[in-house]
Short mmCIF file of C-alpha atoms in Angstrom, two decimals:
data_model
loop_
_atom_site.label_atom_id
_atom_site.label_comp_id
_atom_site.label_asym_id
_atom_site.label_seq_id
_atom_site.Cartn_x
_atom_site.Cartn_y
_atom_site.Cartn_z
CA MET A 1 111.67 -172.45 -38.85
CA PHE A 2 110.26 -174.50 -41.70
CA THR A 3 111.19 -177.83 -40.13
CA LEU A 4 109.32 -176.65 -37.03
CA ALA A 5 106.21 -176.19 -39.17
CA ASN A 6 106.08 -179.95 -39.57
CA PRO A 7 103.65 -181.08 -36.84
CA LYS A 8 105.90 -183.98 -35.85
CA HIS A 9 108.94 -181.74 -35.31
CA PHE A 10 106.74 -179.16 -33.64
CA MET A 11 105.39 -181.71 -31.16
CA ALA A 12 108.89 -182.90 -30.28
CA ALA A 13 110.41 -179.43 -29.90
CA SER A 14 107.46 -177.84 -28.11
CA GLY A 15 107.19 -180.79 -25.73
CA LYS A 16 110.76 -180.17 -24.63
CA ILE A 17 110.50 -176.41 -24.05
CA LEU A 18 106.96 -176.34 -22.62
CA PRO A 19 107.90 -177.16 -18.97
CA TRP A 20 110.57 -174.43 -19.09
CA LEU A 21 108.14 -171.90 -20.53
CA ALA A 22 105.61 -172.73 -17.82
CA ALA A 23 108.27 -172.41 -15.11
CA VAL A 24 109.52 -169.05 -16.43
CA THR A 25 105.92 -167.79 -16.60
CA ALA A 26 105.28 -168.80 -12.97
CA VAL A 27 108.51 -167.16 -11.76
CA LEU A 28 107.77 -163.95 -13.70
CA PHE A 29 104.25 -163.75 -12.29
CA ALA A 30 105.52 -164.35 -8.75
CA ALA A 31 108.16 -161.64 -9.16
CA GLY A 32 105.83 -159.23 -10.98
CA LEU A 33 102.99 -159.54 -8.48
CA THR A 34 105.38 -159.16 -5.53
CA LEU A 35 106.85 -156.02 -7.08
CA ALA A 36 103.38 -154.71 -7.96
CA LEU A 37 102.22 -155.08 -4.36
CA SER A 38 105.40 -153.61 -2.89
CA VAL A 39 105.52 -150.32 -4.82
CA PRO A 40 104.47 -147.24 -2.83
CA PRO A 41 100.89 -146.04 -3.45
CA ASP A 42 100.59 -143.36 -6.14
CA TYR A 43 100.33 -139.79 -4.79
CA GLN A 44 97.06 -139.26 -6.67
CA GLN A 45 95.58 -142.70 -7.31
CA GLY A 46 96.56 -144.35 -4.03
CA ASP A 47 96.51 -148.13 -4.04
CA ALA A 48 94.27 -148.24 -7.12
CA VAL A 49 97.37 -147.64 -9.24
CA ARG A 50 98.18 -151.34 -8.74
CA ILE A 51 95.35 -152.21 -11.13
CA MET A 52 97.66 -150.84 -13.84
CA PHE A 53 99.97 -153.84 -13.47
CA LEU A 54 97.11 -156.17 -14.39
CA HIS A 55 95.36 -153.93 -16.91
CA VAL A 56 98.09 -152.52 -19.15
CA PRO A 57 99.89 -155.84 -19.87
CA ALA A 58 96.55 -157.56 -20.60
CA ALA A 59 95.74 -154.88 -23.17
CA TRP A 60 99.21 -155.10 -24.71
CA VAL A 61 99.09 -158.87 -25.00
CA ALA A 62 95.56 -158.74 -26.42
CA MET A 63 96.82 -156.54 -29.27
CA MET A 64 100.05 -158.52 -29.70
CA ALA A 65 98.01 -161.73 -29.88
CA TYR A 66 95.89 -160.25 -32.67
CA GLY A 67 99.01 -159.23 -34.59
CA LEU A 68 100.49 -162.71 -34.19
CA MET A 69 97.19 -164.29 -35.22
CA ALA A 70 97.06 -162.13 -38.37
CA LEU A 71 100.68 -163.05 -39.17
CA ALA A 72 99.89 -166.74 -38.70
CA ALA A 73 96.85 -166.27 -40.95
CA ALA A 74 99.02 -164.71 -43.65
CA ALA A 75 101.50 -167.57 -43.34
CA GLY A 76 98.63 -170.06 -43.61
CA LEU A 77 97.25 -168.41 -46.74
CA ILE A 78 100.58 -167.85 -48.48
CA LEU A 79 102.54 -170.97 -47.48
CA ARG A 80 99.48 -173.25 -47.08
CA GLN A 81 100.83 -174.43 -43.75
CA PRO A 82 98.38 -176.56 -41.74
CA LEU A 83 100.24 -175.67 -38.54
CA ALA A 84 99.65 -171.96 -39.22
CA ASP A 85 95.93 -172.70 -39.63
CA VAL A 86 95.91 -174.38 -36.24
CA ALA A 87 97.80 -171.41 -34.79
CA VAL A 88 95.10 -168.99 -36.04
CA LYS A 89 92.24 -171.05 -34.67
CA THR A 90 93.85 -171.48 -31.25
CA ALA A 91 95.03 -167.86 -30.90
CA ALA A 92 91.52 -166.39 -31.24
CA PRO A 93 89.96 -167.63 -27.95
CA LEU A 94 93.16 -166.78 -26.05
CA GLY A 95 93.23 -163.29 -27.49
CA ALA A 96 89.55 -162.87 -26.70
CA VAL A 97 90.20 -163.74 -23.05
CA PHE A 98 93.09 -161.26 -22.77
CA THR A 99 90.91 -158.60 -24.42
CA ALA A 100 88.08 -159.31 -21.98
CA LEU A 101 90.58 -159.17 -19.12
CA GLY A 102 91.81 -155.79 -20.36
CA LEU A 103 88.24 -154.50 -20.58
CA ILE A 104 87.22 -155.81 -17.14
CA THR A 105 90.33 -154.58 -15.29
CA GLY A 106 90.02 -151.30 -17.17
CA SER A 107 86.43 -150.75 -16.07
CA LEU A 108 87.33 -151.67 -12.47
CA TRP A 109 90.10 -149.08 -12.64
CA GLY A 110 87.86 -146.54 -14.37
CA ARG A 111 85.23 -146.66 -11.64
CA PRO A 112 87.43 -145.16 -8.85
CA MET A 113 89.49 -142.94 -11.21
CA TRP A 114 86.96 -141.61 -13.72
CA GLY A 115 83.77 -142.28 -11.74
CA ALA A 116 82.37 -144.59 -14.42
CA PHE A 117 82.79 -148.24 -15.33
CA TRP A 118 82.49 -147.43 -18.99
CA VAL A 119 82.70 -144.38 -21.24
CA TRP A 120 82.33 -144.31 -25.04
CA ASP A 121 85.86 -143.11 -25.54
CA GLY A 122 87.95 -143.90 -28.63
CA ARG A 123 90.35 -146.29 -26.90
CA LEU A 124 87.61 -148.16 -25.04
CA THR A 125 85.36 -148.45 -28.08
CA SER A 126 88.08 -149.65 -30.43
CA PHE A 127 89.15 -152.17 -27.81
CA LEU A 128 85.59 -153.46 -27.50
CA LEU A 129 85.59 -153.85 -31.28
CA LEU A 130 88.78 -155.92 -30.92
CA LEU A 131 86.82 -158.31 -28.69
CA PHE A 132 84.08 -158.57 -31.33
CA LEU A 133 86.69 -159.22 -34.02
CA TYR A 134 88.13 -162.08 -31.95
CA LEU A 135 84.62 -163.48 -31.40
CA GLY A 136 83.88 -163.11 -35.13
CA VAL A 137 87.04 -165.05 -36.07
CA MET A 138 86.03 -167.76 -33.59
CA ALA A 139 82.43 -167.87 -34.85
CA LEU A 140 83.46 -168.09 -38.51
CA GLY A 141 86.04 -170.77 -37.73
CA ASN A 142 83.41 -172.84 -35.94
CA ALA A 143 80.62 -172.35 -38.49
CA ILE A 144 82.41 -173.94 -41.45
CA GLU A 145 82.68 -177.71 -41.23
CA ASP A 146 85.75 -178.34 -43.38
CA GLU A 147 88.76 -177.72 -41.10
CA THR A 148 91.06 -176.20 -43.73
CA ARG A 149 88.37 -173.95 -45.21
CA ALA A 150 87.28 -172.84 -41.76
CA ALA A 151 90.83 -171.88 -40.85
CA ARG A 152 91.46 -170.04 -44.11
CA ALA A 153 88.15 -168.13 -43.92
CA ALA A 154 88.86 -167.16 -40.32
CA GLY A 155 92.38 -166.19 -41.45
CA ILE A 156 91.10 -163.80 -44.12
CA LEU A 157 88.81 -162.17 -41.56
CA ALA A 158 91.71 -161.92 -39.10
CA ILE A 159 93.88 -160.17 -41.70
CA VAL A 160 91.11 -157.75 -42.72
CA GLY A 161 90.39 -156.99 -39.06
CA ALA A 162 94.04 -156.11 -38.41
CA VAL A 163 93.22 -152.54 -39.57
CA ASN A 164 91.77 -152.08 -36.08
CA LEU A 165 95.21 -152.42 -34.41
CA PRO A 166 96.61 -149.04 -35.52
CA ILE A 167 93.21 -147.50 -34.75
CA ILE A 168 93.46 -148.76 -31.15
CA HIS A 169 97.05 -147.59 -30.82
CA PHE A 170 96.42 -144.08 -32.15
CA SER A 171 92.89 -143.71 -30.75
CA VAL A 172 94.18 -141.82 -27.71
CA THR A 173 95.87 -139.31 -30.02
CA TRP A 174 92.95 -138.93 -32.43
CA TRP A 175 90.18 -138.68 -29.84
CA THR A 176 91.44 -136.97 -26.71
CA THR A 177 88.45 -137.77 -24.55
CA LEU A 178 89.19 -139.62 -21.31
CA HIS A 179 91.65 -142.49 -21.64
CA GLN A 180 95.16 -141.13 -21.12
CA GLY A 181 97.55 -140.75 -24.02
CA ALA A 182 100.61 -142.86 -24.74
CA SER A 183 102.73 -143.00 -21.57
CA ILE A 184 105.39 -145.62 -22.31
CA LEU A 185 106.21 -145.53 -26.03
CA LYS A 186 106.44 -141.81 -26.60
CA LYS A 187 108.92 -139.14 -27.56
CA GLY A 188 111.17 -138.10 -24.70
CA GLY A 189 110.90 -141.41 -22.82
CA PRO A 190 108.19 -142.89 -20.60
CA ALA A 191 106.08 -140.45 -18.58
CA ILE A 192 105.86 -142.83 -15.67
CA ALA A 193 108.02 -143.02 -12.55
CA PRO A 194 110.72 -145.74 -12.67
CA VAL A 195 109.34 -147.38 -9.50
CA PHE A 196 106.18 -148.18 -11.44
CA LEU A 197 107.94 -148.93 -14.71
CA TRP A 198 109.88 -151.95 -13.43
CA PRO A 199 106.96 -153.98 -12.08
CA LEU A 200 105.03 -153.07 -15.25
CA ALA A 201 107.83 -154.42 -17.45
CA VAL A 202 108.04 -157.67 -15.46
CA MET A 203 104.25 -158.10 -15.59
CA ALA A 204 104.23 -157.42 -19.34
CA LEU A 205 106.84 -160.14 -19.79
CA ALA A 206 104.85 -162.49 -17.54
CA TYR A 207 101.62 -161.94 -19.52
CA THR A 208 103.48 -162.43 -22.80
CA MET A 209 105.02 -165.69 -21.59
CA LEU A 210 101.62 -166.82 -20.31
CA PHE A 211 100.12 -166.22 -23.75
CA VAL A 212 102.95 -168.05 -25.52
CA THR A 213 102.74 -171.00 -23.12
CA LEU A 214 98.96 -171.33 -23.43
CA TRP A 215 99.15 -170.92 -27.20
CA ILE A 216 101.63 -173.78 -27.52
CA VAL A 217 99.52 -175.96 -25.19
CA ARG A 218 96.43 -175.31 -27.30
CA ILE A 219 98.23 -175.99 -30.59
CA ARG A 220 99.56 -179.25 -29.17
CA THR A 221 96.11 -180.23 -27.91
CA THR A 222 94.56 -179.56 -31.32
CA ILE A 223 97.21 -181.65 -33.10
CA LEU A 224 96.66 -184.50 -30.63
CA GLU A 225 92.87 -184.21 -31.02
CA ARG A 226 93.18 -184.51 -34.79
CA LYS A 227 95.45 -187.52 -34.45
CA ALA A 228 92.89 -189.11 -32.12
CA ALA A 229 90.09 -188.34 -34.58
CA VAL A 230 92.02 -189.99 -37.42
CA LEU A 231 92.68 -193.05 -35.29
CA ARG A 232 89.00 -193.24 -34.37
CA ILE A 233 87.86 -193.02 -38.00
CA THR A 234 90.34 -195.63 -39.20
CA GLY A 235 89.34 -197.89 -36.35
CA ARG A 236 92.80 -198.22 -34.88
CA ALA A 237 91.90 -196.86 -31.47
CA MET B 2 84.87 -154.13 -69.44
CA SER B 3 81.57 -154.95 -71.08
CA ALA B 4 81.41 -158.28 -69.26
CA LEU B 5 81.81 -156.37 -66.00
CA ARG B 6 79.01 -153.98 -66.98
CA ARG B 7 76.77 -156.86 -67.97
CA LEU B 8 77.34 -158.56 -64.65
CA VAL B 9 76.43 -155.37 -62.79
CA ALA B 10 73.28 -155.00 -64.90
CA ARG B 11 72.31 -158.67 -64.35
CA ASP B 12 72.73 -158.40 -60.59
CA LEU B 13 70.83 -155.13 -60.53
CA VAL B 14 67.88 -156.67 -62.37
CA LEU B 15 67.92 -159.68 -60.05
CA ALA B 16 68.01 -157.41 -57.00
CA ILE B 17 65.22 -155.10 -58.15
CA ARG B 18 62.75 -157.67 -59.47
CA ALA B 19 60.56 -159.74 -57.16
CA GLY B 20 62.49 -161.88 -54.68
CA GLY B 21 65.63 -159.80 -54.98
CA GLY B 22 65.13 -158.13 -51.66
CA ALA B 23 66.37 -154.64 -52.55
CA ALA B 24 62.91 -153.10 -52.09
CA LEU B 25 62.47 -155.01 -48.82
CA ALA B 26 65.72 -153.56 -47.48
CA LEU B 27 64.46 -150.05 -48.25
CA ALA B 28 61.12 -150.77 -46.58
CA PHE B 29 62.97 -152.14 -43.54
CA PHE B 30 65.04 -148.95 -43.39
CA ALA B 31 61.94 -146.75 -43.47
CA ALA B 32 60.19 -148.91 -40.88
CA VAL B 33 63.10 -148.76 -38.41
CA ALA B 34 63.46 -145.01 -38.91
CA THR B 35 59.73 -144.62 -38.22
CA LEU B 36 59.82 -146.81 -35.13
CA VAL B 37 62.53 -144.83 -33.32
CA PRO B 38 60.55 -141.57 -32.85
CA LEU B 39 57.62 -143.70 -31.63
CA GLY B 40 59.98 -145.27 -29.09
CA VAL B 41 61.82 -142.22 -27.81
CA GLY B 42 58.95 -139.75 -28.15
CA PRO B 43 58.32 -136.92 -30.60
CA ASP B 44 60.66 -134.35 -28.96
CA LEU B 45 62.17 -132.66 -32.04
CA LYS B 46 65.20 -131.31 -30.13
CA LEU B 47 66.17 -134.85 -29.18
CA LEU B 48 65.36 -136.23 -32.64
CA VAL B 49 67.64 -133.69 -34.33
CA ARG B 50 70.54 -134.86 -32.18
CA ILE B 51 69.98 -138.57 -32.77
CA ALA B 52 68.78 -138.36 -36.40
CA ALA B 53 72.18 -139.01 -38.00
CA GLY B 54 73.01 -141.89 -35.66
CA VAL B 55 69.61 -143.57 -36.05
CA LEU B 56 69.53 -143.21 -39.84
CA TRP B 57 73.11 -144.45 -40.18
CA VAL B 58 72.52 -147.50 -37.98
CA ALA B 59 69.25 -148.28 -39.76
CA ALA B 60 70.95 -147.90 -43.16
CA VAL B 61 73.77 -150.27 -42.21
CA LEU B 62 71.33 -152.87 -40.86
CA ALA B 63 69.16 -152.59 -43.98
CA ALA B 64 72.21 -153.01 -46.23
CA LEU B 65 73.32 -156.06 -44.24
CA LEU B 66 69.86 -157.64 -44.65
CA SER B 67 70.34 -158.11 -48.37
CA LEU B 68 74.06 -158.89 -48.22
CA ASP B 69 74.01 -162.55 -47.24
CA ARG B 70 72.61 -163.54 -50.67
CA LEU B 71 75.28 -161.53 -52.53
CA PHE B 72 77.23 -164.62 -53.58
CA GLN B 73 75.10 -167.36 -52.02
CA ALA B 74 72.33 -167.52 -54.64
CA ASP B 75 74.88 -167.83 -57.45
CA PHE B 76 76.84 -170.35 -55.40
CA GLU B 77 73.80 -172.56 -54.90
CA ASP B 78 72.67 -172.69 -58.54
CA GLY B 79 76.18 -173.03 -59.92
CA SER B 80 76.41 -169.63 -61.64
CA LEU B 81 79.36 -168.74 -59.42
CA ASP B 82 81.35 -171.69 -60.79
CA LEU B 83 80.72 -170.42 -64.33
CA MET B 84 81.79 -166.92 -63.35
CA ALA B 85 84.96 -168.36 -61.84
CA LEU B 86 85.66 -170.14 -65.14
CA SER B 87 84.93 -167.04 -67.24
CA PRO B 88 87.76 -164.77 -68.43
CA LEU B 89 86.57 -162.18 -65.91
CA SER B 90 88.72 -162.43 -62.76
CA LEU B 91 86.99 -163.24 -59.49
CA GLU B 92 88.15 -159.86 -58.17
CA ALA B 93 86.19 -158.18 -60.98
CA VAL B 94 83.17 -160.40 -60.28
CA ALA B 95 83.32 -159.35 -56.62
CA LEU B 96 83.62 -155.68 -57.59
CA ALA B 97 80.63 -155.98 -59.94
CA LYS B 98 78.50 -157.60 -57.24
CA ILE B 99 79.51 -154.97 -54.70
CA ALA B 100 78.69 -152.21 -57.19
CA ALA B 101 75.30 -153.76 -57.97
CA HIS B 102 74.55 -154.07 -54.25
CA TRP B 103 75.39 -150.42 -53.68
CA LEU B 104 73.32 -149.26 -56.67
CA SER B 105 70.31 -151.29 -55.52
CA THR B 106 70.63 -150.58 -51.76
CA GLY B 107 73.10 -147.86 -50.73
CA LEU B 108 72.06 -145.30 -53.31
CA PRO B 109 68.26 -145.54 -52.79
CA LEU B 110 68.81 -145.62 -49.01
CA THR B 111 70.62 -142.30 -49.30
CA LEU B 112 67.71 -140.78 -51.21
CA ILE B 113 65.11 -142.03 -48.71
CA ALA B 114 67.29 -140.79 -45.84
CA ALA B 115 67.10 -137.26 -47.28
CA VAL B 116 63.32 -137.37 -46.85
CA LEU B 117 63.46 -138.99 -43.41
CA ALA B 118 66.01 -136.39 -42.24
CA VAL B 119 63.40 -133.69 -42.80
CA ALA B 120 60.93 -135.72 -40.72
CA TYR B 121 63.52 -135.81 -37.92
CA GLY B 122 63.73 -132.00 -38.07
CA LEU B 123 67.30 -131.80 -39.36
CA PRO B 124 68.09 -128.32 -40.74
CA ALA B 125 69.07 -128.04 -44.41
CA SER B 126 72.82 -127.97 -43.67
CA GLY B 127 72.51 -131.11 -41.54
CA THR B 128 70.51 -132.90 -44.21
CA VAL B 129 73.14 -132.05 -46.82
CA ALA B 130 75.86 -133.38 -44.52
CA LEU B 131 73.86 -136.56 -43.87
CA VAL B 132 73.24 -137.21 -47.57
CA ALA B 133 76.90 -136.53 -48.34
CA SER B 134 78.07 -138.87 -45.59
CA LEU B 135 75.71 -141.65 -46.73
CA LEU B 136 76.73 -141.17 -50.35
CA ILE B 137 80.41 -141.42 -49.41
CA GLY B 138 80.08 -144.08 -46.71
CA THR B 139 77.57 -146.63 -48.04
CA PRO B 140 79.95 -147.94 -50.77
CA ALA B 141 82.28 -148.98 -47.94
CA VAL B 142 79.38 -150.83 -46.27
CA SER B 143 78.68 -152.76 -49.49
CA ALA B 144 82.40 -153.44 -50.03
CA ILE B 145 83.20 -154.67 -46.51
CA GLY B 146 79.90 -156.54 -46.43
CA GLY B 147 80.99 -158.22 -49.66
CA ILE B 148 83.98 -159.71 -47.83
CA GLY B 149 81.65 -161.11 -45.17
CA ALA B 150 79.24 -162.44 -47.80
CA ALA B 151 82.10 -164.20 -49.61
CA LEU B 152 83.49 -165.75 -46.43
CA THR B 153 80.09 -167.04 -45.29
CA LEU B 154 78.68 -168.15 -48.64
CA SER B 155 78.86 -171.88 -47.88
CA ILE B 156 77.34 -171.59 -44.40
CA ARG B 157 73.68 -172.47 -44.32
CA ARG B 158 72.82 -169.99 -41.54
CA GLY B 159 75.26 -167.43 -42.95
CA GLY B 160 72.68 -164.69 -42.54
CA LEU B 161 73.17 -164.82 -38.78
CA ILE B 162 76.95 -164.86 -38.68
CA LEU B 163 77.51 -162.28 -41.43
CA PRO B 164 76.37 -159.16 -39.49
CA PHE B 165 78.38 -160.29 -36.48
CA ILE B 166 81.69 -160.56 -38.33
CA VAL B 167 81.11 -157.46 -40.46
CA LEU B 168 79.79 -154.94 -37.92
CA PRO B 169 83.13 -154.32 -36.11
CA LEU B 170 84.71 -153.54 -39.48
CA ILE B 171 81.89 -151.18 -40.47
CA ALA B 172 81.89 -149.33 -37.13
CA PRO B 173 84.28 -146.58 -38.35
CA VAL B 174 81.85 -145.73 -41.17
CA VAL B 175 79.01 -145.23 -38.68
CA ILE B 176 81.24 -143.23 -36.31
CA PHE B 177 82.48 -140.81 -38.95
CA GLY B 178 79.24 -140.78 -40.96
CA SER B 179 77.08 -139.59 -38.08
CA GLY B 180 80.00 -137.62 -36.65
CA ALA B 181 80.10 -135.53 -39.81
CA VAL B 182 76.46 -134.53 -39.31
CA LEU B 183 76.90 -133.72 -35.60
CA ALA B 184 79.97 -131.59 -36.39
CA GLU B 185 77.92 -129.72 -38.99
CA LEU B 186 75.08 -129.14 -36.49
CA ASP B 187 77.53 -127.84 -33.88
CA GLY B 188 79.30 -125.66 -36.42
CA LEU B 189 82.62 -127.41 -35.84
CA ALA B 190 85.43 -127.95 -38.32
CA ASN B 191 84.33 -130.99 -40.28
CA GLY B 192 87.19 -133.42 -40.92
CA ALA B 193 84.96 -136.47 -40.50
CA LEU B 194 83.81 -136.43 -44.14
CA TRP B 195 87.40 -136.50 -45.37
CA PHE B 196 88.27 -139.38 -43.09
CA LEU B 197 85.11 -141.17 -44.22
CA ALA B 198 86.07 -140.62 -47.88
CA ALA B 199 89.56 -142.01 -47.28
CA PHE B 200 88.18 -145.06 -45.46
CA SER B 201 85.57 -145.64 -48.15
CA LEU B 202 88.09 -145.40 -51.03
CA LEU B 203 90.41 -147.83 -49.25
CA ALA B 204 87.56 -150.27 -48.52
CA VAL B 205 86.23 -150.22 -52.10
CA ALA B 206 89.72 -150.61 -53.56
CA LEU B 207 90.86 -153.49 -51.34
CA SER B 208 87.65 -155.40 -50.52
CA PRO B 209 87.28 -157.11 -53.94
CA PHE B 210 90.60 -158.88 -53.35
CA ALA B 211 89.58 -160.18 -49.92
CA ALA B 212 86.11 -161.11 -51.22
CA ALA B 213 87.60 -162.95 -54.21
CA ALA B 214 89.92 -164.84 -51.86
CA GLY B 215 86.87 -165.83 -49.82
CA VAL B 216 84.97 -167.01 -52.91
CA ARG B 217 87.98 -168.97 -54.18
CA LEU B 218 88.34 -170.68 -50.84
CA ASN B 219 84.69 -171.73 -50.78
CA LEU B 220 84.73 -172.94 -54.40
CA GLY B 221 87.61 -175.14 -53.35
CA SER B 222 90.03 -174.12 -56.07
#
């Protein structure tokens, strides 16, 4: 774990596993999308239920990405690990995209089901705030010139903002307005038919692997960019 | 303890005297609260419903106006370095500055809001709920804003980025603050004030640590 935090070791190890990660992601998406399109239409929602397979995993990964980013930020602050700083900075835009994807697919699903693209419901509002938190971390990281300071400042904001995660998770219990309550992780097992559960699980895995793959690519790119910048400054390029 | 009190008193004097901006924040609050009825029309039924939301949003924006200089002025003239070297911990410095900001902004805003609430046609019970929610909630605005001010103190255009990074964190205060008033108006069980109090206590207790970490980072020590 700690030897991996050395950028040199990280580059070597991640370079080896990256093609495999990308391949697994592609296979999972192919399998997940095939399954998602082959399930029978829902007895109430019809074919619109298929939006679930794009929406729910995006929302999950958006929250998981924030949790990982906050953990990386804590590691960066406590262990003073430059690699953790890079991980925070690169996770924010990815998380923002998954959050936006969750919001967009959600509103496209809400239109036929609820009759509105958007409602000011607890889950939707707290999820919109998650997007703003991601954008705030990105803005703060870009506004400070010194790389290390920028990453640490963004890290503190990321950690403080993590209070929003439990609010999002429990929002459907606290404000019972329109978004449905917990359907998968709940007492007495999932309240969703097994035919729908399997494609959902595969898609969740596919989204997670996509995030991990893109995260590693971005971390590698940032390390390479910094190397290039150093070479340029020292005149060796 | 006396050093802490002195720091609060110094910051209060600086905020209240010319150039401090505390009075400007209050004027801004009153101006925004006056502009809304001109925009949406003088229908009192509508104004009663939106009073709490408008006054809460205006109060948060007014508080944010004066927040960006919370640490920046002392950072620029070097006072912040001296405070960092003093026996007082940076956490205590942050707490003192947050307290001074609340005393010079949050508290007077609450008092002015009581008058404006009457102008919006809020009944007495609603006004009491609004004043209580502002009294309980504005310390959290100052505290969370203090984190943002500390993180952005070295950025030249920090005044633009500060509201953006702080508003998502302050949103619960606005939700429960105005929610408490609406619940009172509708005669519903009012748990919002308790939730607001819990959030505010947590924010005031923990923010000085995050703000001090932000200051330390920007002082480069």
